[in-house]
């Protein structure tokens, strides 16, 4: 059986209990070495075979899965949550063709890790109730209608993965799409790792901030007025508001 497991954003205690149990029981671990914290492998069985897939092609990963997937417990460890930029669909489709069973264990995504690092809430009442999770177009194309300048029109909270090395273009597109240059932004480097860093800036100074601080990878960019001080208090906890679990206090 193959278990796709979300490793969490970096800190080894941010994997789920289920993910940690699967790792401890694994006969084979295939981990995405560029971003998964190797400390997660410390509790593995002495006999466990470990592969760092940073150096492998899809075909090589599948060859290991094909050789071991029917008789062993195999963990395919992806950074954050595997459903975001995890390239798991192509692996799952191949496993379907090979008749090898698999399941998926979710993880804490880096975008949650970044919010925690910033001690921020992405969805503030009357500021933004939408989070756009996206990436800048680089060598991987982005479909028509999802260009940054189109998404920028919403003025919603935005989180950009895989874009820290492309911030000159990101900044241009966000400005062209309508975010005012003074819109707050933050670059979060290695959220939840011991060397985590957060840089507060504005949409107009994103590229410069990354350059000055030498950030070009393993970082998320967050954009929006959620980083400011103004918002309405939540209705959920407002004494004058009734809902399914609480009557209004008059
Ligand atoms: N599935 C992962 C994302 C994989 S794409 C998740 O849910 O988090 C890899 C990108 O994620 C990196 O280029 C970077 O933009 C971001 N990333 C991953 N871990 C990060 C971390 N600890 N801090 C900041 N960004 C991170």
Short mmCIF file of C-alpha atoms and ligand atoms in Angstrom, two decimals:
data_model
loop_
_atom_site.label_atom_id
_atom_site.label_comp_id
_atom_site.label_asym_id
_atom_site.label_seq_id
_atom_site.Cartn_x
_atom_site.Cartn_y
_atom_site.Cartn_z
CA UNK A 1 0.00 0.00 0.00
CA UNK A 2 1.23 3.48 -0.84
CA UNK A 3 0.42 6.28 1.62
CA UNK A 4 0.70 9.84 0.34
CA UNK A 5 1.38 11.89 3.48
CA UNK A 6 1.51 15.65 4.04
CA UNK A 7 4.67 16.40 6.03
CA UNK A 8 3.55 19.85 7.15
CA UNK A 9 5.44 23.08 6.46
CA UNK A 10 8.72 22.28 8.24
CA UNK A 11 8.58 21.88 12.03
CA UNK A 12 8.61 18.10 12.57
CA UNK A 13 5.82 18.25 15.18
CA UNK A 14 3.44 19.77 12.62
CA UNK A 15 2.84 16.45 10.84
CA UNK A 16 -0.53 14.86 11.72
CA UNK A 17 -0.69 12.00 14.23
CA UNK A 18 -1.80 9.73 11.40
CA UNK A 19 1.11 10.81 9.22
CA UNK A 20 3.62 10.22 12.05
CA UNK A 21 2.20 6.72 12.68
CA UNK A 22 2.46 5.83 8.99
CA UNK A 23 6.08 7.05 8.94
CA UNK A 24 6.97 5.00 12.04
CA UNK A 25 5.51 1.86 10.43
CA UNK A 26 6.89 2.42 6.91
CA UNK A 27 9.11 -0.14 5.13
CA UNK A 28 9.92 2.42 2.43
CA UNK A 29 9.89 6.25 2.56
CA UNK A 30 10.07 8.40 -0.57
CA UNK A 31 10.42 12.01 0.55
CA UNK A 32 10.56 15.30 -1.35
CA UNK A 33 14.06 16.22 -0.17
CA UNK A 34 14.10 19.85 -1.23
CA UNK A 35 11.50 20.89 1.37
CA UNK A 36 10.67 18.04 3.75
CA UNK A 37 12.46 18.28 7.11
CA UNK A 38 14.78 15.23 7.44
CA UNK A 39 14.08 15.25 11.21
CA UNK A 40 10.75 13.60 10.34
CA UNK A 41 12.65 10.45 9.41
CA UNK A 42 14.25 10.06 12.87
CA UNK A 43 11.60 7.63 14.17
CA UNK A 44 11.67 5.33 11.16
CA UNK A 45 12.22 1.57 11.44
CA UNK A 46 15.89 0.51 11.29
CA UNK A 47 15.12 -1.58 8.21
CA UNK A 48 13.28 1.22 6.37
CA UNK A 49 14.60 2.12 2.90
CA UNK A 50 14.66 5.88 2.31
CA UNK A 51 14.69 7.63 -1.07
CA UNK A 52 15.18 11.36 -1.58
CA UNK A 53 13.02 12.07 -4.63
CA UNK A 54 14.67 15.46 -5.27
CA UNK A 55 17.12 13.51 -7.43
CA UNK A 56 14.54 11.24 -9.09
CA UNK A 57 12.17 11.40 -12.07
CA UNK A 58 8.49 10.41 -11.90
CA UNK A 59 9.42 7.19 -13.70
CA UNK A 60 12.06 6.35 -11.07
CA UNK A 61 9.62 7.08 -8.21
CA UNK A 62 7.00 4.87 -9.86
CA UNK A 63 9.54 2.08 -10.35
CA UNK A 64 10.15 2.00 -6.56
CA UNK A 65 6.40 2.08 -5.91
CA UNK A 66 5.79 -0.73 -8.40
CA UNK A 67 8.50 -2.89 -6.86
CA UNK A 68 7.35 -2.38 -3.25
CA UNK A 69 3.74 -1.10 -3.25
CA UNK A 70 1.93 -4.46 -3.18
CA UNK A 71 3.93 -6.09 -0.35
CA UNK A 72 5.25 -3.21 1.80
CA UNK A 73 4.01 -0.12 3.63
CA UNK A 74 5.32 2.76 1.51
CA UNK A 75 5.08 6.43 2.54
CA UNK A 76 5.34 9.09 -0.14
CA UNK A 77 6.06 12.18 1.94
CA UNK A 78 5.18 15.53 0.38
CA UNK A 79 5.76 18.96 1.87
CA UNK A 80 2.82 20.85 3.40
CA UNK A 81 -0.46 19.43 2.16
CA UNK A 82 -0.08 17.15 -0.87
CA UNK A 83 -3.12 18.61 -2.65
CA UNK A 84 -1.33 21.90 -3.34
CA UNK A 85 1.44 21.87 -5.97
CA UNK A 86 2.25 18.32 -4.85
CA UNK A 87 2.22 16.57 -8.25
CA UNK A 88 0.35 13.65 -6.63
CA UNK A 89 -2.34 13.25 -9.28
CA UNK A 90 0.12 11.88 -11.87
CA UNK A 91 1.39 9.38 -9.30
CA UNK A 92 -2.13 8.31 -8.27
CA UNK A 93 -3.21 7.86 -11.89
CA UNK A 94 -0.15 5.68 -12.56
CA UNK A 95 -0.90 3.62 -9.42
CA UNK A 96 -4.49 3.12 -10.66
CA UNK A 97 -3.10 1.78 -13.95
CA UNK A 98 -0.72 -0.51 -12.04
CA UNK A 99 -3.49 -1.68 -9.67
CA UNK A 100 -1.50 -0.63 -6.59
CA UNK A 101 -3.68 0.59 -3.69
CA UNK A 102 -3.03 4.01 -2.09
CA UNK A 103 -4.53 6.54 0.30
CA UNK A 104 -3.87 10.19 1.19
CA UNK A 105 -3.20 11.78 4.60
CA UNK A 106 -3.51 15.58 4.55
CA UNK A 107 -0.97 17.95 6.05
CA UNK A 108 -0.61 21.51 7.34
CA UNK A 109 0.11 23.62 4.28
CA UNK A 110 2.81 26.28 4.20
CA UNK A 111 0.07 28.90 3.78
CA UNK A 112 -1.22 28.00 7.25
CA UNK A 113 2.34 28.00 8.57
CA UNK A 114 2.86 31.48 7.10
CA UNK A 115 -0.31 32.85 8.74
CA UNK A 116 0.90 31.48 12.08
CA UNK A 117 4.33 33.08 11.56
CA UNK A 118 2.62 36.41 10.88
CA UNK A 119 0.08 35.87 13.68
CA UNK A 120 -2.47 36.87 11.04
CA UNK A 121 -6.01 35.94 10.00
CA UNK A 122 -6.47 35.83 6.22
CA UNK A 123 -10.27 36.25 6.36
CA UNK A 124 -11.08 39.40 8.31
CA UNK A 125 -14.72 40.62 8.35
CA UNK A 126 -15.25 43.51 5.91
CA UNK A 127 -11.61 43.27 4.73
CA UNK A 128 -11.51 40.01 2.79
CA UNK A 129 -13.52 36.82 2.97
CA UNK A 130 -11.60 35.12 0.18
CA UNK A 131 -8.10 33.68 -0.07
CA UNK A 132 -6.66 33.30 -3.55
CA UNK A 133 -3.95 30.64 -3.54
CA UNK A 134 -1.90 30.89 -6.69
CA UNK A 135 1.56 31.13 -8.20
CA UNK A 136 3.38 33.37 -10.64
CA UNK A 137 3.79 32.10 -14.16
CA UNK A 138 7.32 30.86 -14.63
CA UNK A 139 8.44 27.78 -16.52
CA UNK A 140 5.07 26.26 -15.56
CA UNK A 141 2.35 28.07 -17.51
CA UNK A 142 -0.77 29.38 -15.78
CA UNK A 143 -4.15 28.91 -17.56
CA UNK A 144 -5.89 31.85 -19.25
CA UNK A 145 -8.11 33.70 -16.76
CA UNK A 146 -5.74 32.94 -13.85
CA UNK A 147 -3.01 35.46 -14.69
CA UNK A 148 -1.98 37.45 -11.63
CA UNK A 149 -3.30 40.68 -13.08
CA UNK A 150 -6.76 39.07 -13.52
CA UNK A 151 -6.78 37.65 -9.99
CA UNK A 152 -5.57 40.98 -8.57
CA UNK A 153 -8.86 42.59 -9.62
CA UNK A 154 -10.60 40.87 -6.71
CA UNK A 155 -8.45 42.73 -4.14
CA UNK A 156 -8.83 39.64 -1.96
CA UNK A 157 -6.20 38.15 0.31
CA UNK A 158 -3.66 36.46 -1.95
CA UNK A 159 -1.04 33.82 -1.15
CA UNK A 160 1.60 33.05 -3.76
CA UNK A 161 3.49 29.77 -3.74
CA UNK A 162 6.57 29.06 -5.88
CA UNK A 163 7.03 32.72 -6.76
CA UNK A 164 9.77 34.09 -4.52
CA UNK A 165 12.27 34.16 -7.40
CA UNK A 166 9.89 36.01 -9.71
CA UNK A 167 8.94 39.01 -7.63
CA UNK A 168 9.77 41.75 -10.16
CA UNK A 169 7.16 40.27 -12.49
CA UNK A 170 4.77 39.51 -9.59
CA UNK A 171 4.91 43.10 -8.41
CA UNK A 172 4.29 44.45 -11.94
CA UNK A 173 1.30 42.15 -12.45
CA UNK A 174 -0.27 42.86 -9.06
CA UNK A 175 0.03 46.62 -9.64
CA UNK A 176 -1.30 46.31 -13.21
CA UNK A 177 -4.26 44.31 -11.87
CA UNK A 178 -5.23 47.05 -9.45
CA UNK A 179 -3.69 46.55 -6.00
CA UNK A 180 -2.62 50.04 -4.90
CA UNK A 181 1.18 50.16 -4.40
CA UNK A 182 0.75 50.70 -0.64
CA UNK A 183 -1.24 47.46 -0.20
CA UNK A 184 0.46 45.57 2.64
CA UNK A 185 2.38 42.41 1.80
CA UNK A 186 4.62 39.99 3.65
CA UNK A 187 7.24 37.52 2.50
CA UNK A 188 7.53 34.53 4.83
CA UNK A 189 10.70 32.48 4.48
CA UNK A 190 10.79 28.91 5.85
CA UNK A 191 7.63 29.24 7.94
CA UNK A 192 7.79 27.07 11.10
CA UNK A 193 11.48 26.12 10.56
CA UNK A 194 14.04 27.30 13.15
CA UNK A 195 15.37 29.86 10.63
CA UNK A 196 11.90 31.24 9.80
CA UNK A 197 11.86 34.92 8.78
CA UNK A 198 9.02 37.30 7.94
CA UNK A 199 9.47 40.55 6.03
CA UNK A 200 6.64 43.08 6.01
CA UNK A 201 6.50 45.35 2.97
CA UNK A 202 4.00 46.61 0.37
CA UNK A 203 3.02 45.42 -3.08
CA UNK A 204 5.17 48.25 -4.46
CA UNK A 205 8.27 47.07 -2.58
CA UNK A 206 8.00 43.26 -2.90
CA UNK A 207 10.87 42.78 -5.35
CA UNK A 208 13.19 45.14 -3.49
CA UNK A 209 12.42 43.51 -0.12
CA UNK A 210 13.23 40.04 -1.47
CA UNK A 211 16.42 41.29 -3.07
CA UNK A 212 17.72 43.16 -0.02
CA UNK A 213 17.08 40.13 2.18
CA UNK A 214 18.37 37.63 -0.38
CA UNK A 215 15.14 35.62 -0.54
CA UNK A 216 14.53 33.71 -3.76
CA UNK A 217 13.14 30.36 -2.62
CA UNK A 218 11.26 28.50 0.15
CA UNK A 219 9.10 31.52 0.76
CA UNK A 220 5.46 32.47 0.45
CA UNK A 221 4.21 35.89 -0.51
CA UNK A 222 1.02 37.10 1.15
CA UNK A 223 -0.81 40.20 -0.02
CA UNK A 224 -3.79 42.15 1.27
CA UNK A 225 -5.33 44.51 3.77
CA UNK A 226 -5.63 41.62 6.24
CA UNK A 227 -2.12 42.68 7.30
CA UNK A 228 -3.45 46.06 8.49
CA UNK A 229 -5.25 47.02 11.69
CA UNK A 230 -8.77 47.82 10.44
CA UNK A 231 -11.56 45.26 10.42
CA UNK A 232 -15.08 44.70 11.76
CA UNK A 233 -15.50 42.36 14.74
CA UNK A 234 -16.86 38.91 13.91
CA UNK A 235 -20.61 38.37 14.08
CA UNK A 236 -20.07 34.83 15.36
CA UNK A 237 -18.95 36.08 18.76
CA UNK A 238 -21.03 39.27 18.81
CA UNK A 239 -23.46 39.30 21.81
CA UNK A 240 -26.29 40.80 19.67
CA UNK A 241 -26.09 38.04 17.03
CA UNK A 242 -28.01 34.73 17.37
CA UNK A 243 -26.97 31.55 15.63
CA UNK A 244 -27.57 27.80 15.83
CA UNK A 245 -25.54 27.36 19.03
CA UNK A 246 -26.24 30.61 20.92
CA UNK A 247 -29.11 33.06 21.47
CA UNK A 248 -28.41 36.80 21.26
CA UNK A 249 -27.96 38.51 24.64
CA UNK A 250 -30.30 41.50 24.62
N1 LIG B 1 2.29 21.27 -0.85
C1 LIG B 1 3.03 22.36 -0.28
C2 LIG B 1 3.51 23.34 -1.33
C3 LIG B 1 4.52 22.75 -2.29
S1 LIG B 1 5.10 23.90 -3.47
C4 LIG B 1 2.20 23.06 0.80
O1 LIG B 1 1.01 22.77 0.95
O2 LIG B 1 2.76 23.89 1.52
C5 LIG B 1 6.60 24.47 -2.75
C6 LIG B 1 6.46 25.93 -2.38
O3 LIG B 1 5.75 26.03 -1.16
C7 LIG B 1 7.76 26.65 -2.13
O4 LIG B 1 8.32 27.14 -3.32
C8 LIG B 1 7.31 27.78 -1.25
O5 LIG B 1 6.68 28.79 -2.02
C9 LIG B 1 6.23 27.12 -0.43
N2 LIG B 1 6.71 26.62 0.86
C10 LIG B 1 6.84 25.33 1.25
N3 LIG B 1 7.23 25.26 2.55
C11 LIG B 1 7.36 26.53 2.97
C12 LIG B 1 7.68 27.13 4.23
N4 LIG B 1 7.96 26.40 5.30
N5 LIG B 1 7.68 28.49 4.30
C13 LIG B 1 7.37 29.25 3.24
N6 LIG B 1 7.04 28.74 2.04
C14 LIG B 1 7.03 27.40 1.90
#
